[in-house]
XYZ file of C-alpha atoms in Angstrom:
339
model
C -70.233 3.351 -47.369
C -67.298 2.241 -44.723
C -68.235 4.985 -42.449
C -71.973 4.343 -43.100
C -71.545 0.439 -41.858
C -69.443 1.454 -38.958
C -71.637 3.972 -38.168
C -74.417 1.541 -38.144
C -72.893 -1.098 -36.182
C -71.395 0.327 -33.847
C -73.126 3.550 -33.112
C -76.868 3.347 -34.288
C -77.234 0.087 -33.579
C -77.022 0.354 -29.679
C -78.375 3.567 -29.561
C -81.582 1.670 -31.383
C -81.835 -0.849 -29.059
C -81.215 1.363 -25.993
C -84.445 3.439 -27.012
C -86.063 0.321 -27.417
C -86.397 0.536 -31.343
C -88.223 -2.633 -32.684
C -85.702 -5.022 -34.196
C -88.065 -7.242 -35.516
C -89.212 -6.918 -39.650
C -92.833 -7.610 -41.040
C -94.162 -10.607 -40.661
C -93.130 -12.996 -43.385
C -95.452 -15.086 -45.632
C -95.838 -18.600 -45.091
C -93.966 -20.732 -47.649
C -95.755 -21.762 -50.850
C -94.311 -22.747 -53.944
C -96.478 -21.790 -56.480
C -97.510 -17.733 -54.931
C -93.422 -17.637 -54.697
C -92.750 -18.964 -58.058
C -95.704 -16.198 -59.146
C -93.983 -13.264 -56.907
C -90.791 -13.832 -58.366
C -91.358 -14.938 -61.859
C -94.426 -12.953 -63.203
C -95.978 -10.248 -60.791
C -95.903 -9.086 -56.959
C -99.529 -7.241 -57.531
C -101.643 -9.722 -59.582
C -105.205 -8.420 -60.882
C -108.041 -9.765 -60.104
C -107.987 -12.505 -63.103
C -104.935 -14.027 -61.864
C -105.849 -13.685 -57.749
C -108.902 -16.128 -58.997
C -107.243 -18.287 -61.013
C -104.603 -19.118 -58.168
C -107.995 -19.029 -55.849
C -108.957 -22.624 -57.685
C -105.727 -23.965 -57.922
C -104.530 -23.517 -54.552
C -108.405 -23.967 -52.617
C -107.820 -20.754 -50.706
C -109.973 -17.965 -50.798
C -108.541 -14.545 -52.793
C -108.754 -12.509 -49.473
C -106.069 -15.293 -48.182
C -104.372 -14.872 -51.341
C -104.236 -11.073 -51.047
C -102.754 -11.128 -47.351
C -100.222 -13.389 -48.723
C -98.836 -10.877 -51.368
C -99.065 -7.816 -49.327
C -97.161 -10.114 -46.749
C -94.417 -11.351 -49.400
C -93.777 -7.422 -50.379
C -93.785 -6.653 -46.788
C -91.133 -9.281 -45.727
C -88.300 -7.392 -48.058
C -88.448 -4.317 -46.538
C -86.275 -2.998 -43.676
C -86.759 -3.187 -39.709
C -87.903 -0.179 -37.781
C -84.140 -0.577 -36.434
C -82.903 -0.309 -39.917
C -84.519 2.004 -40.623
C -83.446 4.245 -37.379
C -80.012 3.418 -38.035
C -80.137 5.094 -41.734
C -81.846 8.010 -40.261
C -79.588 8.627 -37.544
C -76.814 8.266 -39.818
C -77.772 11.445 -42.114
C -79.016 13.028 -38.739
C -75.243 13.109 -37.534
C -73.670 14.090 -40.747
C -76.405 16.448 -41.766
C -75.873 17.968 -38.160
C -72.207 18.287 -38.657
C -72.154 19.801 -42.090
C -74.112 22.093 -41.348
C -72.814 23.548 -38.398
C -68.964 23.227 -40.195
C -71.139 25.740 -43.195
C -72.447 27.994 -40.812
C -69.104 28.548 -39.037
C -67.310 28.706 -42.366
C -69.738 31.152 -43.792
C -70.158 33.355 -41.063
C -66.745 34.481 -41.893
C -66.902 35.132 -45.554
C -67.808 38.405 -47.183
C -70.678 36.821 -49.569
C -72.804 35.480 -47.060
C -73.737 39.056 -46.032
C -73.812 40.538 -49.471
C -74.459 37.897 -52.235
C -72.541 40.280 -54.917
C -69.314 39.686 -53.000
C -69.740 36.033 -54.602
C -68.653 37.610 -58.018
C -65.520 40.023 -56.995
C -62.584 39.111 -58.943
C -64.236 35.876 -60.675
C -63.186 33.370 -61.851
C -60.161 34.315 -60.156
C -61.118 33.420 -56.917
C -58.827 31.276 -54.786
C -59.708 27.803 -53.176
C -59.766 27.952 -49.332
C -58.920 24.735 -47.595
C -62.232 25.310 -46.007
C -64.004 25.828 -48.843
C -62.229 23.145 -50.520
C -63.012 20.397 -47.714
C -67.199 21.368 -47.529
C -67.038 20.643 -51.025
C -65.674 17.246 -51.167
C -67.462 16.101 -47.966
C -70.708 17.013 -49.239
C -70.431 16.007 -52.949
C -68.736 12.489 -51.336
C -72.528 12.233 -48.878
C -74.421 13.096 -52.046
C -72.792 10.571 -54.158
C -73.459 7.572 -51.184
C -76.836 8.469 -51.384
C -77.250 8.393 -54.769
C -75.874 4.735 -54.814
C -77.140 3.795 -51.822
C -80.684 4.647 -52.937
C -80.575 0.988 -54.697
C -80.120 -0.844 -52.110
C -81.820 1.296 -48.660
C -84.781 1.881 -48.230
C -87.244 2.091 -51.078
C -89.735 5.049 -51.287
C -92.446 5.501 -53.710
C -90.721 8.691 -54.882
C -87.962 6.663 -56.015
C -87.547 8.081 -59.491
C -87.821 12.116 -57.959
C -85.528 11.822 -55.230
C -83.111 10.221 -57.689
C -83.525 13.217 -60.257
C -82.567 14.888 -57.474
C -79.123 13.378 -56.461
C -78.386 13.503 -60.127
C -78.891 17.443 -59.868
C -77.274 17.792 -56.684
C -74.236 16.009 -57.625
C -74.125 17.639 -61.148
C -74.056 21.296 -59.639
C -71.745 20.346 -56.825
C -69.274 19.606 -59.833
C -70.318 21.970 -62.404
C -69.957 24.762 -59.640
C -66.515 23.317 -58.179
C -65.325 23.186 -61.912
C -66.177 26.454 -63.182
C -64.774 27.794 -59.798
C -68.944 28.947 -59.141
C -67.802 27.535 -55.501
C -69.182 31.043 -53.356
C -72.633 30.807 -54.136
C -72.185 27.340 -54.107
C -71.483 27.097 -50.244
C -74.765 29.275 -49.577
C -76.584 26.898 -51.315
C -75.715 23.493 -49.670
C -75.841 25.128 -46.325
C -79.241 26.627 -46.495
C -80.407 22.978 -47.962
C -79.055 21.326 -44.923
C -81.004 23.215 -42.258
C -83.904 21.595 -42.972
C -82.855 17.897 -43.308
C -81.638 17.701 -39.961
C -84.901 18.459 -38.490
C -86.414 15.996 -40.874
C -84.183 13.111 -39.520
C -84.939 14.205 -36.039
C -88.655 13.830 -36.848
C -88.047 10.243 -38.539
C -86.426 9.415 -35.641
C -88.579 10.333 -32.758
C -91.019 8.297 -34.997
C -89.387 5.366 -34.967
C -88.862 5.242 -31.003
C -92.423 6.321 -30.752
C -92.610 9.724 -29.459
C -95.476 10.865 -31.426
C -95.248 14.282 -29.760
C -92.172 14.786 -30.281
C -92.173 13.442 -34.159
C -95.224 15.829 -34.925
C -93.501 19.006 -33.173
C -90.354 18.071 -35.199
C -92.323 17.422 -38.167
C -94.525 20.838 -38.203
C -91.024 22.364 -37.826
C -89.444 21.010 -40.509
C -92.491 21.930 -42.651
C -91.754 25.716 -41.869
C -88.071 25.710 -42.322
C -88.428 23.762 -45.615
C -90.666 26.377 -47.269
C -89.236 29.120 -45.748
C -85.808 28.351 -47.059
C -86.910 26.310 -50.252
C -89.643 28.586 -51.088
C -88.698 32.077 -49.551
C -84.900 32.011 -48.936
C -83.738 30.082 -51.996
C -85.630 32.168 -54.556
C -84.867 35.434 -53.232
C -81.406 35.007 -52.391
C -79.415 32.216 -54.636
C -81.728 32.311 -57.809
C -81.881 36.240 -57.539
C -77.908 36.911 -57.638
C -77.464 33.949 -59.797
C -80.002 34.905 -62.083
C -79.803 38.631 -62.140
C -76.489 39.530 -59.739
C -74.208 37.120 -61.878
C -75.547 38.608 -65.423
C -74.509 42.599 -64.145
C -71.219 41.547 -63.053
C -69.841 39.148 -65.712
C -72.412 39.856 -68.364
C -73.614 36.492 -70.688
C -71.237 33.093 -70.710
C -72.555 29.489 -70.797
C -71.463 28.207 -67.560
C -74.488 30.753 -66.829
C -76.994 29.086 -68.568
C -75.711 25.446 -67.337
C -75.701 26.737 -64.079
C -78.948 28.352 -63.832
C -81.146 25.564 -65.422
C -79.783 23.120 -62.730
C -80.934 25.508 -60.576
C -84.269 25.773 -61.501
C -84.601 22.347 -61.584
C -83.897 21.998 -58.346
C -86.522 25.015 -57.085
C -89.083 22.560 -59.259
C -88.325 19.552 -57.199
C -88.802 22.110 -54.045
C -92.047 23.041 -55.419
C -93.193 19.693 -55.721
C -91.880 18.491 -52.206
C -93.414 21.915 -50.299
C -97.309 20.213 -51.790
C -96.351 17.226 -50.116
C -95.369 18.681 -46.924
C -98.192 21.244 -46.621
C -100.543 18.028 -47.487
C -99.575 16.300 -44.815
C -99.084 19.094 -42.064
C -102.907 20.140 -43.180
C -103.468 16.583 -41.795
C -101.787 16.846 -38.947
C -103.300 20.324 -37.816
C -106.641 18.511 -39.009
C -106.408 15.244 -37.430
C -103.831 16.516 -34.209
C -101.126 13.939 -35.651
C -99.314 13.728 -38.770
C -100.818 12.321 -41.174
C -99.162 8.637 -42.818
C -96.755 8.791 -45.186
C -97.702 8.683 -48.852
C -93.966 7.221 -49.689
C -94.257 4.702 -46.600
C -93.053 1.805 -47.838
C -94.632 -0.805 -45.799
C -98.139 -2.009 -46.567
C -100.666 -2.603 -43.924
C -104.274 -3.646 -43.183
C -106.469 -4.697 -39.863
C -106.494 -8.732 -40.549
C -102.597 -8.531 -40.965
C -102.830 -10.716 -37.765
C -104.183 -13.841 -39.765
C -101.592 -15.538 -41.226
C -103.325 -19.192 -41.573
C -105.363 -18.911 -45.168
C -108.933 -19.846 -44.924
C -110.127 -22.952 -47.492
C -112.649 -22.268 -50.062
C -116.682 -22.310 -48.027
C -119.674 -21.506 -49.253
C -119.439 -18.488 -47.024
C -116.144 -17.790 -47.864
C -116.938 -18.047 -50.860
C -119.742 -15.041 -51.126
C -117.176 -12.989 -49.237
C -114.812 -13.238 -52.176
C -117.788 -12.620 -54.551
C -117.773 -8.842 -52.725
C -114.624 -8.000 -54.153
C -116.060 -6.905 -57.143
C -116.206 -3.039 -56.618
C -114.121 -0.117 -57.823
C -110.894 -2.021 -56.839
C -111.584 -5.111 -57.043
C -109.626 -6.319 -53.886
C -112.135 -6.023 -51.057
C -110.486 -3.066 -49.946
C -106.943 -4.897 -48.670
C -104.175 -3.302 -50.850
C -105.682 0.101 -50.178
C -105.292 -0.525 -46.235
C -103.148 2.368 -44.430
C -99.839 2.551 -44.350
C -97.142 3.062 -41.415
C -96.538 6.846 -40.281
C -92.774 7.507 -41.386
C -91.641 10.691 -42.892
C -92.286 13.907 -44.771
């Protein structure tokens, strides 16, 4: 978290501002007493009942009322340069562990023959090297599992924390039961494709749309190819099958190859995602808006002074009656972010 906040501060931060990253949050919600005391105390997404009932007891109309909700949520999250600065913050470290794996790796035995991970186990010594990749990247994976409280909050909350709680669990089953060979293949080949993923975020937040969709289309390929082609066919296969001929049946096994799995599940899941929203970009020549954006949006978002109860105002709120209920405003679009 120190090196996070330093990094921030002192690195991000002008690097934000000399790409001419938006400082400024959403635009907050006029005060009001009774919507805050409602926001806070009872619900930020009232139904329909409640939107009229504050309607008459405020004499504004419940589009006004809407706008002022979707405002309130709005106001809490991050800045674009907030959000740049946490983005170029995994960007560097996910750049640098990754390049320390590949050089480490490139010298090891078992990154050319995955069997060489189970010579002489579990009497395999701990390299420095070795030793250090570990620590670094179980230390990065514990941040963000803490830090997913209080950053940015994505609509995939609960799935990206199932998978910190993975991450970190193998990292330390693995180190434990000295499973650390196959455990350096593994982190390495899932850092290739988050770099390119903060790269996109990035480019997205200084507004090179070109850039962020090329970036974006790339990460797409190198996450399925490694999550989906690579990670099968190379850890799960000499984990799964490799492991068992050398050392025959133990628990750490088992333990070991469940986590696994799990983790190829949350792949699967992610991969739909990512092909979604690449289909939209080929479709549409951009990519597509985030489905885990986390800021809320519509096309009055401009009008910020509510409207009094009219007659015509009036049969305006009477059309917002249909399948949601809301006249269409909390199922606005949302602001382009990430994958």
């Amino acid at each position: 978290f120190f090196h996070s906040s330093v990094f921030h501060r002192f690195i991000a931060k002008p690097c934000a501002l000399g790409l001419k990253v938006q400082a400024n949050g959403p635009q907050k919600a006029q005060p009001n007493a009774i919507l805050e005391k409602v926001f806070t105390a009872i619900t930020k997404h009232p139904d329909e009942k409640r939107l009229e009932g504050l309607s008459k007891q405020l004499d504004w109309d419940v589009r006004s009322i809407q706008r002022w909700f979707r405002q309130r949520r709005n106001q809490e999250k991050p800045s674009t340069l907030t959000k740049f600065c946490e983005s170029m913050w995994r960007f560097t470290f996910y750049l640098y562990i990754f390049t320390y794996g590949v050089r480490f790796l490139k010298k090891t035995p078992w990154l050319w023959n995955t069997r060489q991970c189970w010579n002489g186990y579990p009497y395999q010594p701990l390299m420095p090297d070795l030793h250090y990749y570990y620590i670094v990247e179980l230390s990065f994976y514990w941040s963000l599992m803490f830090s997913q409280f209080i950053d940015i909050k994505r609509k995939d909350f609960g799935i990206m924390f199932t998978h910190h709680i993975v991450t970190v669990t193998l990292i330390t089953f693995s180190y434990v039961t000295n499973l650390t060979r196959v455990g350096t293949l593994t982190l390495c080949l899932h850092d290739a494709a988050d770099v390119v993923l903060e790269a996109a975020k990035m480019a997205n937040y200084c507004k090179c749309q070109r850039l962020s969709d090329l970036l974006f289309l790339t990460f797409a390929i190198v996450f399925i190819v490694s999550r989906l082609g690579i990670y099968p066919l190379w850890i799960l296969n000499t984990t799964l099958f490799e492991l068992y001929e050398a050392l025959g049946n133990f628990p750490a096994l088992w333990v070991f190859n469940m986590l696994l799995v799990i983790l190829q599940i949350l792949h699967c899941f992610w991969s739909y995602l990512i092909i979604k929203a690449a289909y939209k970009a080929i479709s549409k020549g951009k990519v597509a808006k985030d489905d885990r954006s986390d800021i809320e949006s519509s096309s009055d978002e401009e009008e910020t002074v509510p409207r009094s109860k009219t007659p015509h105002s009036a049969i305006s709120t009477n059309g917002t009656s249909g399948a949601n209920g809301t006249n269409g405003y909390l199922t606005g679009g949302t602001c382009s972010e990430e994958h």
